[in-house]
Coordinates of N, CA and C and ligand atoms in Angstrom, one line a residue:
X1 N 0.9 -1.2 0.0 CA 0.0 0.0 0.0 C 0.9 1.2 0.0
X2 N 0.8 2.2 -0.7 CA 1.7 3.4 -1.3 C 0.8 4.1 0.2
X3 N 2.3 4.8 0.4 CA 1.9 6.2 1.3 C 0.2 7.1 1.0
X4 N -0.7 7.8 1.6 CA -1.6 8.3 1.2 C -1.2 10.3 1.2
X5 N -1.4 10.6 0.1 CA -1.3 12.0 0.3 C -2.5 13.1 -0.2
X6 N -2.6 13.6 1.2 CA -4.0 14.7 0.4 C -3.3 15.8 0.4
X7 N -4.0 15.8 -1.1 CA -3.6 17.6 -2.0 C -4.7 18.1 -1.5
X8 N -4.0 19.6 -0.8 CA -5.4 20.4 -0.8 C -5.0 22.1 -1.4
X9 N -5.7 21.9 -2.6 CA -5.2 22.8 -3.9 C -6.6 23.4 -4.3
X10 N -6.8 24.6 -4.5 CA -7.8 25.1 -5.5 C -7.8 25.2 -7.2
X11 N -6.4 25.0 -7.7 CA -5.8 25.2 -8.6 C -6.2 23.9 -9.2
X12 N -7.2 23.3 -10.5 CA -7.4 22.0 -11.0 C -5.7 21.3 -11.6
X13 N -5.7 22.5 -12.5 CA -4.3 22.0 -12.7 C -3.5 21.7 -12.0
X14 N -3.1 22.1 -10.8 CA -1.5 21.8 -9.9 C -2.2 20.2 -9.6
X15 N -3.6 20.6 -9.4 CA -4.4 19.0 -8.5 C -3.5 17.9 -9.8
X16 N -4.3 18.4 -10.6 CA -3.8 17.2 -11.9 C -2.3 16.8 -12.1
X17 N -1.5 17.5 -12.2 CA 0.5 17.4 -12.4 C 0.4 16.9 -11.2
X18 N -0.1 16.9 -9.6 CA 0.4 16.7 -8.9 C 0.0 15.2 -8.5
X19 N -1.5 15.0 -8.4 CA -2.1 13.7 -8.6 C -1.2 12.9 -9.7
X20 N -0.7 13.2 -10.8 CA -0.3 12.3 -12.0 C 1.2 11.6 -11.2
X21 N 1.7 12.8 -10.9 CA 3.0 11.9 -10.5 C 3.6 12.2 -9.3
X22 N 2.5 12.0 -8.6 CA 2.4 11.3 -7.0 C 2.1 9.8 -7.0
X23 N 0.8 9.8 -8.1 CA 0.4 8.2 -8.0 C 1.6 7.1 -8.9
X24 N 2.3 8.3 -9.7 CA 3.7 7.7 -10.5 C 5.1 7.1 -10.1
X25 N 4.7 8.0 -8.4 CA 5.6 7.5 -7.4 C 5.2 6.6 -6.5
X26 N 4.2 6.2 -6.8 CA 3.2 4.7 -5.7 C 2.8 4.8 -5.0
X27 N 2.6 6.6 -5.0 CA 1.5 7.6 -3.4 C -0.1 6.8 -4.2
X28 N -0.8 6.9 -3.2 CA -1.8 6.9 -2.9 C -1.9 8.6 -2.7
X29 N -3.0 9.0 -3.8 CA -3.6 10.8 -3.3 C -5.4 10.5 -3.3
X30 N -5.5 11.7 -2.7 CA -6.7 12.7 -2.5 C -6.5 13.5 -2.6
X31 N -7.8 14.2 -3.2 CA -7.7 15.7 -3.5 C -8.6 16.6 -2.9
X32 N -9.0 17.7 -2.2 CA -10.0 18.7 -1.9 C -9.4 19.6 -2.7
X33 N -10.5 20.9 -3.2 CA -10.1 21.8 -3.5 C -10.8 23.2 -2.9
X34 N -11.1 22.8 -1.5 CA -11.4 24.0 -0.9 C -10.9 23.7 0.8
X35 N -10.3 24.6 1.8 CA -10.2 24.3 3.1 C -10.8 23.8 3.4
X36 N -12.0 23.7 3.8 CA -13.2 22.6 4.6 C -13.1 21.8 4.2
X37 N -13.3 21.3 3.3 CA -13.2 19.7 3.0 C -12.4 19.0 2.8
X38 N -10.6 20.2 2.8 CA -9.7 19.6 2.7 C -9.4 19.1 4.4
X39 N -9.9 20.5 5.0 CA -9.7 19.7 6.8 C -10.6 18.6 7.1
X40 N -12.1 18.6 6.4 CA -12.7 17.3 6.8 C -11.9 16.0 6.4
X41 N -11.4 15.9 5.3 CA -10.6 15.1 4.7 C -9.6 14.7 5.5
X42 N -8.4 15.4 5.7 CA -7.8 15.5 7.3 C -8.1 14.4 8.0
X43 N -8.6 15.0 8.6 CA -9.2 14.6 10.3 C -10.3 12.8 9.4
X44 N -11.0 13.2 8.5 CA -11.7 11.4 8.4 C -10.0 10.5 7.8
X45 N -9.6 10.9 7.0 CA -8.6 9.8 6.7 C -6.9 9.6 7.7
X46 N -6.7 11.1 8.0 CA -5.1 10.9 8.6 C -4.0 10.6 7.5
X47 N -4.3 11.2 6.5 CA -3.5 10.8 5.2 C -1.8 10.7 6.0
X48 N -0.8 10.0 5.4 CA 0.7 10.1 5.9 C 1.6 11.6 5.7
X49 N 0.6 12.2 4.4 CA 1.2 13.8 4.1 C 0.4 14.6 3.6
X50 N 0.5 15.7 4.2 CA -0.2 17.0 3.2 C 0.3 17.8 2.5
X51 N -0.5 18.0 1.4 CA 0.2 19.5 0.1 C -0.8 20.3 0.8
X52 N -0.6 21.3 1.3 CA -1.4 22.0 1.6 C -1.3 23.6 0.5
X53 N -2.1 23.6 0.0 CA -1.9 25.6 -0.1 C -2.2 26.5 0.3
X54 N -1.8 27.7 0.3 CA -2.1 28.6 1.5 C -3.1 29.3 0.8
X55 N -3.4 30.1 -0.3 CA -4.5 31.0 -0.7 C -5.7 29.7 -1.4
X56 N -6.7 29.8 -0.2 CA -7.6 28.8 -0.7 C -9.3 29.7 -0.9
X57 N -9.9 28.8 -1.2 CA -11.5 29.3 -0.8 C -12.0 28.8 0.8
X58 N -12.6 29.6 1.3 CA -12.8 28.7 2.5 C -11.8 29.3 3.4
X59 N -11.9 28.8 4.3 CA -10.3 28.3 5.0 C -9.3 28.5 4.3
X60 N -8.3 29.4 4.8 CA -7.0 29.3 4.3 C -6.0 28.4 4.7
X61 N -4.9 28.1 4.2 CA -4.0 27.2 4.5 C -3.7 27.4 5.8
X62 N -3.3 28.6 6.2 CA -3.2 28.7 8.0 C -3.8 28.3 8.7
X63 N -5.1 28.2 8.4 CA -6.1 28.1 9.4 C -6.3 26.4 9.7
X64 N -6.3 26.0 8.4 CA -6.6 24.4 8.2 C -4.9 23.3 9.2
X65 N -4.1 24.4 8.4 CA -2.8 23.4 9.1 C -2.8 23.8 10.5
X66 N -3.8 24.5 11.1 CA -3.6 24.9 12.4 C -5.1 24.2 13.2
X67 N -5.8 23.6 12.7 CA -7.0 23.6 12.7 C -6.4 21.4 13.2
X68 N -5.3 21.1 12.0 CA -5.1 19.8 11.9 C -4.3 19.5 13.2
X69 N -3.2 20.2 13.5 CA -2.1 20.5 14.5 C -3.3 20.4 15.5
X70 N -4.5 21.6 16.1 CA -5.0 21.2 17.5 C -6.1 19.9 17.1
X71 N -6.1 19.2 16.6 CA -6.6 17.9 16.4 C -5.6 16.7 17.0
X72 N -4.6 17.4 16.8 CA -3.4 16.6 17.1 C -2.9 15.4 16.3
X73 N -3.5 15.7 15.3 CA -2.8 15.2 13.6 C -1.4 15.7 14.0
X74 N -0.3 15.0 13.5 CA 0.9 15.3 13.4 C 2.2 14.9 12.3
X75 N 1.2 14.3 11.2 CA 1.5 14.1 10.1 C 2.3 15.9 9.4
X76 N 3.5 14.8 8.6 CA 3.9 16.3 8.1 C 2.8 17.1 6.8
X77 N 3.3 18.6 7.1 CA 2.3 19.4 6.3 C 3.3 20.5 5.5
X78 N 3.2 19.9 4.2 CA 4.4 21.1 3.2 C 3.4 22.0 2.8
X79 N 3.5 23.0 2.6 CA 2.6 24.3 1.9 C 3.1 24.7 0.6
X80 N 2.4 24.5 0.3 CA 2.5 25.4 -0.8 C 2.2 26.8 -1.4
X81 N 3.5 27.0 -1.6 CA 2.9 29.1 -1.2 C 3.2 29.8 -2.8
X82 N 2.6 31.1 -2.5 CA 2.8 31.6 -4.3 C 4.2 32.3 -4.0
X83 N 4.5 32.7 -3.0 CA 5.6 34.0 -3.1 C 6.6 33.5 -2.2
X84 N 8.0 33.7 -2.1 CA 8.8 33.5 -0.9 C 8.0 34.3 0.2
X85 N 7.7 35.8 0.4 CA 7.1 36.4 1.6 C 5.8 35.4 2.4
X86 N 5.2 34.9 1.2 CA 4.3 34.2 2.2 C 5.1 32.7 2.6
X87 N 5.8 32.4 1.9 CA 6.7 31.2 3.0 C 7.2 31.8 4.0
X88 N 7.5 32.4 3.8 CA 8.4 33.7 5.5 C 6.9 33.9 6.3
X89 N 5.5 33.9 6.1 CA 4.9 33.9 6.8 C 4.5 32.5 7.2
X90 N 4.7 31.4 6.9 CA 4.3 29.7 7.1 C 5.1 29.8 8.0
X91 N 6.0 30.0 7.9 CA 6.8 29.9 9.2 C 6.9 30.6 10.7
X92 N 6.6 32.2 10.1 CA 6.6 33.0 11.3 C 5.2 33.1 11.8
X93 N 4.2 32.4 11.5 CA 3.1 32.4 12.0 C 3.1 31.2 12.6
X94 N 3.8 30.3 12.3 CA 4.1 29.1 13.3 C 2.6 28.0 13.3
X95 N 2.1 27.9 11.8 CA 1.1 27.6 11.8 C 0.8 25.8 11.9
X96 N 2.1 25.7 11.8 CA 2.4 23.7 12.3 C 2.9 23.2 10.9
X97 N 3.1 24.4 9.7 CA 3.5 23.3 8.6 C 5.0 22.8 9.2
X98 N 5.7 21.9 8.4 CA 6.6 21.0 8.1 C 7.7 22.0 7.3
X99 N 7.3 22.3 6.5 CA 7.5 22.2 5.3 C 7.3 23.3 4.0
X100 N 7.6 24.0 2.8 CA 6.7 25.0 2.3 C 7.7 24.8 0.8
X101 N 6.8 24.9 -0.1 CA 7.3 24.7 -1.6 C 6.7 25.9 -2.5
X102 N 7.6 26.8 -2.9 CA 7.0 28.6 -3.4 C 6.9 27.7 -5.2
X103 N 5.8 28.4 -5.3 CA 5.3 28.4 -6.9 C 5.5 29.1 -7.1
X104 N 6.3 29.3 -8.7 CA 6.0 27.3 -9.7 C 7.4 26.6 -8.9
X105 N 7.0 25.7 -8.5 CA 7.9 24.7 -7.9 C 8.1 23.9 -9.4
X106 N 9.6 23.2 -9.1 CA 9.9 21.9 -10.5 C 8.8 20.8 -9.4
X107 N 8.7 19.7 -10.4 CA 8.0 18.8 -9.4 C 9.4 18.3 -9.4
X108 N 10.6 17.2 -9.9 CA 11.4 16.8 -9.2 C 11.7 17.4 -7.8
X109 N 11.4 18.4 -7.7 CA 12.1 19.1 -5.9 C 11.0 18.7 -4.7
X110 N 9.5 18.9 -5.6 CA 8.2 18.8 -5.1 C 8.5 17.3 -4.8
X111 N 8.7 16.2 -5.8 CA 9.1 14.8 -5.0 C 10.0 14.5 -3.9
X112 N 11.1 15.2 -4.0 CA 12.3 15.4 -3.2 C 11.7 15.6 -1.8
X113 N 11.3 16.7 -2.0 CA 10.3 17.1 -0.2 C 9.8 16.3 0.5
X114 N 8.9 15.8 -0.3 CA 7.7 14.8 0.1 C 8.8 13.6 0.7
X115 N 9.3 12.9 -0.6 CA 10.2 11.9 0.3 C 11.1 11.5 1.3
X116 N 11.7 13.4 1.2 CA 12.2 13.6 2.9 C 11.7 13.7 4.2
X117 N 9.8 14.2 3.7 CA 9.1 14.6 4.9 C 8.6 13.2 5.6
X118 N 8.4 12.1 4.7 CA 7.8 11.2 4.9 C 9.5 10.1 5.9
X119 N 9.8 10.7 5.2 CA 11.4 9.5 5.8 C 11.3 10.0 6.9
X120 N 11.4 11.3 7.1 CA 11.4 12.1 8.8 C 10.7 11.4 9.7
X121 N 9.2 11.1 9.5 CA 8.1 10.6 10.1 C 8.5 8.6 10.5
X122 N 9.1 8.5 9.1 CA 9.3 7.2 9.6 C 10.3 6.9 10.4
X123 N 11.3 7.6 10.4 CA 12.5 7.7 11.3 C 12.0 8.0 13.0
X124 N 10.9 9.1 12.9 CA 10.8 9.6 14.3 C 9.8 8.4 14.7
X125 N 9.0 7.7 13.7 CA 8.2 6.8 14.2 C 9.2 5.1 14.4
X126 N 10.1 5.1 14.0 CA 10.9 4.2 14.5 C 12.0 4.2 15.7
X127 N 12.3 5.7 15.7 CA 12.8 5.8 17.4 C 11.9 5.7 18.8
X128 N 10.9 6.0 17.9 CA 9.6 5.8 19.3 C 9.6 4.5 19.8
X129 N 9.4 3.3 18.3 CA 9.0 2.3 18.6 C 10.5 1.6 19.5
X130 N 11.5 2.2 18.9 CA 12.9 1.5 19.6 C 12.9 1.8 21.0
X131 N 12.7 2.7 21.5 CA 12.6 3.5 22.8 C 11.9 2.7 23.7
X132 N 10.4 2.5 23.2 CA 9.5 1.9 23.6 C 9.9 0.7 24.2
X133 N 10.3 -0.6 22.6 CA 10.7 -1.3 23.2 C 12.2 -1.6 24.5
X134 N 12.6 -0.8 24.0 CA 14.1 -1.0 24.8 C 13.5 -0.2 26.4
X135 N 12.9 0.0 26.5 CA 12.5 0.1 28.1 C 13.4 1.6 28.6
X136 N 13.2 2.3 27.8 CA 13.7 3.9 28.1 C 12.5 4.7 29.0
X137 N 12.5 5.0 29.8 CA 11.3 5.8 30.4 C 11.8 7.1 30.4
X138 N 11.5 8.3 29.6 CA 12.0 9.7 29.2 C 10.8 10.4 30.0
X139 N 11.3 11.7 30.9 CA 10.5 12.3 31.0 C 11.4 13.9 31.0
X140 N 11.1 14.6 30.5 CA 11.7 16.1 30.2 C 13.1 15.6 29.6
X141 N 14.2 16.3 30.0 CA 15.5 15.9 29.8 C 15.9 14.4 30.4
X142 N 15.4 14.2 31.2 CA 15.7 13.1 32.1 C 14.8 11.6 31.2
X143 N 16.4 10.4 31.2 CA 16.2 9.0 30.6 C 16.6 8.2 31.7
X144 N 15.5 7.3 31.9 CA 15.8 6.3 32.3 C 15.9 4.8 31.5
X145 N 17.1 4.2 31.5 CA 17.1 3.4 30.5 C 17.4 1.7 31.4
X146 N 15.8 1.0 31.6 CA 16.0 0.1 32.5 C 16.6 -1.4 31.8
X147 N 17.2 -1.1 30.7 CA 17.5 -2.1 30.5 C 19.2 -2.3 30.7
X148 N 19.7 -1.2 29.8 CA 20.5 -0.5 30.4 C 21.2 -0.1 31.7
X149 N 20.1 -0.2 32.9 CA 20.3 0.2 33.9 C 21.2 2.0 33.8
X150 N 20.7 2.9 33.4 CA 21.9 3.9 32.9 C 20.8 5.2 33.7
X151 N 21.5 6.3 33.6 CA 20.2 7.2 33.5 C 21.2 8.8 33.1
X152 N 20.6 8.8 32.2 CA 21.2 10.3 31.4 C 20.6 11.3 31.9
X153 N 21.1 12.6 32.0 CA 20.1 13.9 31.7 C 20.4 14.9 30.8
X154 N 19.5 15.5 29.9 CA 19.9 16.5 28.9 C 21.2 15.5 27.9
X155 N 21.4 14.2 28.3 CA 22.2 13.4 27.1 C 23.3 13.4 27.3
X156 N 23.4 13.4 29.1 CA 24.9 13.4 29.6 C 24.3 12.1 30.8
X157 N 25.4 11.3 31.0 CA 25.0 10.5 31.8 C 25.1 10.4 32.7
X158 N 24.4 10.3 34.2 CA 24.3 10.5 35.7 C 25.0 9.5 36.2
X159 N 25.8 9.7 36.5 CA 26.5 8.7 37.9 C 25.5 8.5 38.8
X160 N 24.8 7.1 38.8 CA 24.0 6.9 40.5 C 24.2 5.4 40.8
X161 N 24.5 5.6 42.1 CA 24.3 4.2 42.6 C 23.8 2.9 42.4
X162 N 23.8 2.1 42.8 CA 23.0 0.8 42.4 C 21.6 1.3 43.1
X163 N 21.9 1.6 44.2 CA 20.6 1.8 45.2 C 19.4 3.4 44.5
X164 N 20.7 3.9 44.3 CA 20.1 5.5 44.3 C 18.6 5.0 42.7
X165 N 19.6 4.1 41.8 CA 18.8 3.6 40.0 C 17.8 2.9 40.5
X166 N 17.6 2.3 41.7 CA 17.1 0.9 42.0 C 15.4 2.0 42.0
X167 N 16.0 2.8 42.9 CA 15.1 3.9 43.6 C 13.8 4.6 42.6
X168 N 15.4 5.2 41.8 CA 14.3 5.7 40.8 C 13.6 4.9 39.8
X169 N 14.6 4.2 39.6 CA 13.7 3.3 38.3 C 12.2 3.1 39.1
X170 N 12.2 2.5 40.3 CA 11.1 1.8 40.9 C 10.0 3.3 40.6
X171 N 10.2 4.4 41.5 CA 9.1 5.6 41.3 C 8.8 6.0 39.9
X172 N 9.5 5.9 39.3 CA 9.5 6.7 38.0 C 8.7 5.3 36.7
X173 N 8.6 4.3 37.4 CA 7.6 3.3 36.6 C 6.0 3.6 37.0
X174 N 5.8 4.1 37.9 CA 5.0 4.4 38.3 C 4.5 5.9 38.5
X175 N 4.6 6.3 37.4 CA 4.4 7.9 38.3 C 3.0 8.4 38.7
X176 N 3.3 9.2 39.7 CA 2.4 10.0 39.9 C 1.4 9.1 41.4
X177 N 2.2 7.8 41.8 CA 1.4 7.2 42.6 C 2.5 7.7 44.0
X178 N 1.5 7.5 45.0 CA 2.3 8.1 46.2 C 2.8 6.6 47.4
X179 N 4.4 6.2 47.4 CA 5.0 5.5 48.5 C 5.2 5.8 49.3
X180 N 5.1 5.0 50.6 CA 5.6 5.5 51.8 C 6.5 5.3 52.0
X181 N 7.9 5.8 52.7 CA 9.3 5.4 53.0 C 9.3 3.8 53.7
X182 N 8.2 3.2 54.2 CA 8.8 1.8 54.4 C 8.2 0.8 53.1
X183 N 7.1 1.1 52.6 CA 6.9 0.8 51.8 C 8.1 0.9 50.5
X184 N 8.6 2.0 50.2 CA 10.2 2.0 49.1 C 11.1 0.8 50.2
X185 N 11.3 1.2 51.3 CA 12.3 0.1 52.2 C 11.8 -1.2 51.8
X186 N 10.7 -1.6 52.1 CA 10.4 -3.1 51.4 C 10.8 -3.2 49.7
X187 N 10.1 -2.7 49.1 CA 10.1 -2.8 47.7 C 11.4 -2.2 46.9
X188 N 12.2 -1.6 47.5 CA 13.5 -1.3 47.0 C 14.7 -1.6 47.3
X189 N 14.8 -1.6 48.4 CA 15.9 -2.1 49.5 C 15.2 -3.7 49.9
X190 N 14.6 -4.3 49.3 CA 14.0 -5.7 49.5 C 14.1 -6.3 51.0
X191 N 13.7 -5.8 51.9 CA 13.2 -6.3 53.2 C 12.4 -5.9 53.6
X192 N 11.6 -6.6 54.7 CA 10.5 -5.6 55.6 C 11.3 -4.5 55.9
X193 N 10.6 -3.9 56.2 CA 11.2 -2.3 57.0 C 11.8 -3.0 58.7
X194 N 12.7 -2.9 58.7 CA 13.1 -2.7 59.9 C 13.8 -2.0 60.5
X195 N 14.5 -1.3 59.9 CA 15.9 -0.5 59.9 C 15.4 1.3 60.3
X196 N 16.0 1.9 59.3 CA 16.0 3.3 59.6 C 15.9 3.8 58.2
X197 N 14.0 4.6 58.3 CA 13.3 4.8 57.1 C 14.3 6.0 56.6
X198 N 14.9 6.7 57.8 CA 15.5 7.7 57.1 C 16.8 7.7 55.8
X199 N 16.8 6.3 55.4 CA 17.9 6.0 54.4 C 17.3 6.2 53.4
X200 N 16.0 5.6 52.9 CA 15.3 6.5 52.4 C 15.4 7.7 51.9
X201 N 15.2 8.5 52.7 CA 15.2 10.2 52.6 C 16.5 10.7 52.0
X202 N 17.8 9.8 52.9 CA 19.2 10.1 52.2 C 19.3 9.6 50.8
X203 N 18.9 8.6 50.6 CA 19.1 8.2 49.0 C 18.3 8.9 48.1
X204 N 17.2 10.0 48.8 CA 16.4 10.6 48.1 C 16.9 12.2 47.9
X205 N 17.5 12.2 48.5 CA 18.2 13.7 48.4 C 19.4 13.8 47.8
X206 N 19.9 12.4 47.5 CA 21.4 12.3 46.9 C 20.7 12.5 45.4
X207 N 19.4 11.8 45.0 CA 19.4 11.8 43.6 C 19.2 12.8 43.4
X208 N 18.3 13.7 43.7 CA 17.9 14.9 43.7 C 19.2 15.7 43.3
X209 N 20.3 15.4 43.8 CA 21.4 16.2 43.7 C 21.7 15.8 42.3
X210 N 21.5 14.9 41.9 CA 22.2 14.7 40.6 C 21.0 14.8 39.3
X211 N 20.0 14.3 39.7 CA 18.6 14.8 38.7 C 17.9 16.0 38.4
X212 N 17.7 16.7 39.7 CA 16.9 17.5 39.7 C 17.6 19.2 39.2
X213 N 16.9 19.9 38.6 CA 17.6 21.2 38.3 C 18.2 22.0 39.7
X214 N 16.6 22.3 40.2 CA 17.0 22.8 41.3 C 16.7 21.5 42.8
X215 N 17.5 21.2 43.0 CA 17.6 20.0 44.5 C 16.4 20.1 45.2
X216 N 16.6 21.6 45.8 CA 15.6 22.5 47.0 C 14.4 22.3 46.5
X217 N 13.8 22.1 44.6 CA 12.3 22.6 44.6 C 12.3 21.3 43.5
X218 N 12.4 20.1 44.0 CA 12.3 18.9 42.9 C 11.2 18.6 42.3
X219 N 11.2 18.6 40.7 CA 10.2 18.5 40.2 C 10.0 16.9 39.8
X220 N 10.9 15.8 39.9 CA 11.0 14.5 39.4 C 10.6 14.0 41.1
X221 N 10.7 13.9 41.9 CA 11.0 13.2 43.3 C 10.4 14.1 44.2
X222 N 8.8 14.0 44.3 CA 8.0 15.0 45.2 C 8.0 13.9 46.4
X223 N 8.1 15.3 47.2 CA 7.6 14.7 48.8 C 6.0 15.0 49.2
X224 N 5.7 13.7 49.6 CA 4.1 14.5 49.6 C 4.1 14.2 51.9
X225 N 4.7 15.7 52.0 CA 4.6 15.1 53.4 C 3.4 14.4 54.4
X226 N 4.1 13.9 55.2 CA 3.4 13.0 56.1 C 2.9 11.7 55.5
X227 N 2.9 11.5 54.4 CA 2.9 10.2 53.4 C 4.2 9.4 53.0
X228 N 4.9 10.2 51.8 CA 6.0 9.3 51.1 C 6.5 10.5 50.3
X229 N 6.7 9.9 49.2 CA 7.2 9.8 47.9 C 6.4 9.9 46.8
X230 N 6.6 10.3 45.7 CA 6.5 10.4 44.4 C 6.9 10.6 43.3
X231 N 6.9 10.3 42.4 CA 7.8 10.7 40.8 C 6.7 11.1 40.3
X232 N 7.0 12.5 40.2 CA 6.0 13.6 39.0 C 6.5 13.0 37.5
X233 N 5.6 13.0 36.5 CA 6.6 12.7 35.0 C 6.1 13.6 34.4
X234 N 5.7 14.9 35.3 CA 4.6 16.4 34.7 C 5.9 17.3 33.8
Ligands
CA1 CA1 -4.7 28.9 -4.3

């Protein structure tokens, strides 16, 4: 099954050259030729790419690539603009395209694009899935990598203990649920609690020292006093 691409062009002719050898490159297209029904189109199919143009009937290109973006479509979006000034506006309007191709485009370049934009997608959709599987738990700058046992921040790697990783890994699989210090003492430090919960608190303040931006106001390792612990992944 060829990639799917909706052209959304007012122009019959660009629809036609572009439809001809899109489907000549093994795309799958669609076409609208007004905003609305190129955003209903959108949002019912999820095509892999859009041609979008910016001077339409209807809806203009802005509105639609911005309309697709809070849908939370995240498929790439190339524009198609008449002038360089309005490419300088696709961008400074920050309307969620990808992408922008100023007419008369060659179509060789118009292919070129597309097959970059789509490679991007499959690249970012294959780091996700590698991530995923390889048991990375990412939250802001901060990676936890349990397979690995490792834990990076900002893509520098943290020195932590066996105890200190044991610690976090355990909260940070679970976020957002609240432990009590004997409760981590059993489940982390593997015994009943018998000892001195306050080790705890020390292994929790050491990470802090090495994860957190600021130590004093941790945004990864909340204390929810008179309870426990927590790993925010907010
Ligand atoms: Ca137009």
């Amino acid at each position: 099954m060829g990639k799917k691409i909706l052209i959304i062009e007012d122009e019959k002719n660009i629809v036609d050259i572009l439809n001809y050898n899109l489907c000549r490159e093994g795309y799958t297209t669609m076409e609208a030729y007004d905003g609305n029904s190129g955003l209903e189109l959108a949002l019912k199919e999820a095509p892999d790419l859009i041609l979008l143009d910016l001077m339409l009937p209807g809806m203009n290109g802005f509105d639609v690539c911005q309309a697709i973006r809070a849908a939370g479509l995240a498929m790439p979006v190339l524009m198609l603009t008449a002038r360089e000034e309005e490419a300088d506006k696709v961008l400074g309007l920050e309307a969620g395209a990808d992408d922008y191709v100023t007419k008369p485009f060659s179509m060789r370049e118009l292919l070129a694009r597309v097959r970059t934009n789509l490679r991007r997608t499959e690249m970012l959709e294959a780091a996700e899935e590698a991530k995923a599987a390889s048991g990375v738990l990412t939250f802001g700058t901060l990676s936890i990598d349990t397979e690995g046992c490792s834990v990076t921040k900002g893509g520098a790697p943290v020195d932590v203990t066996q105890r200190e990783y044991e610690l976090l890994k355990f909260l940070a699989s679970q976020p957002g649920k609240v432990f009590s210090r004997e409760a981590l003492m059993e489940q982390v430090w593997n015994y009943d609690y018998v000892g001195d919960v306050r080790t705890v608190d020390v292994t929790v303040r050491r990470l802090r020292e090495k994860i957190e931006d600021v130590p004093a106001e941790p945004r990864y390792i909340v204390t929810r006093r008179g309870v426990g612990y927590l790993f925010s992944g907010q």
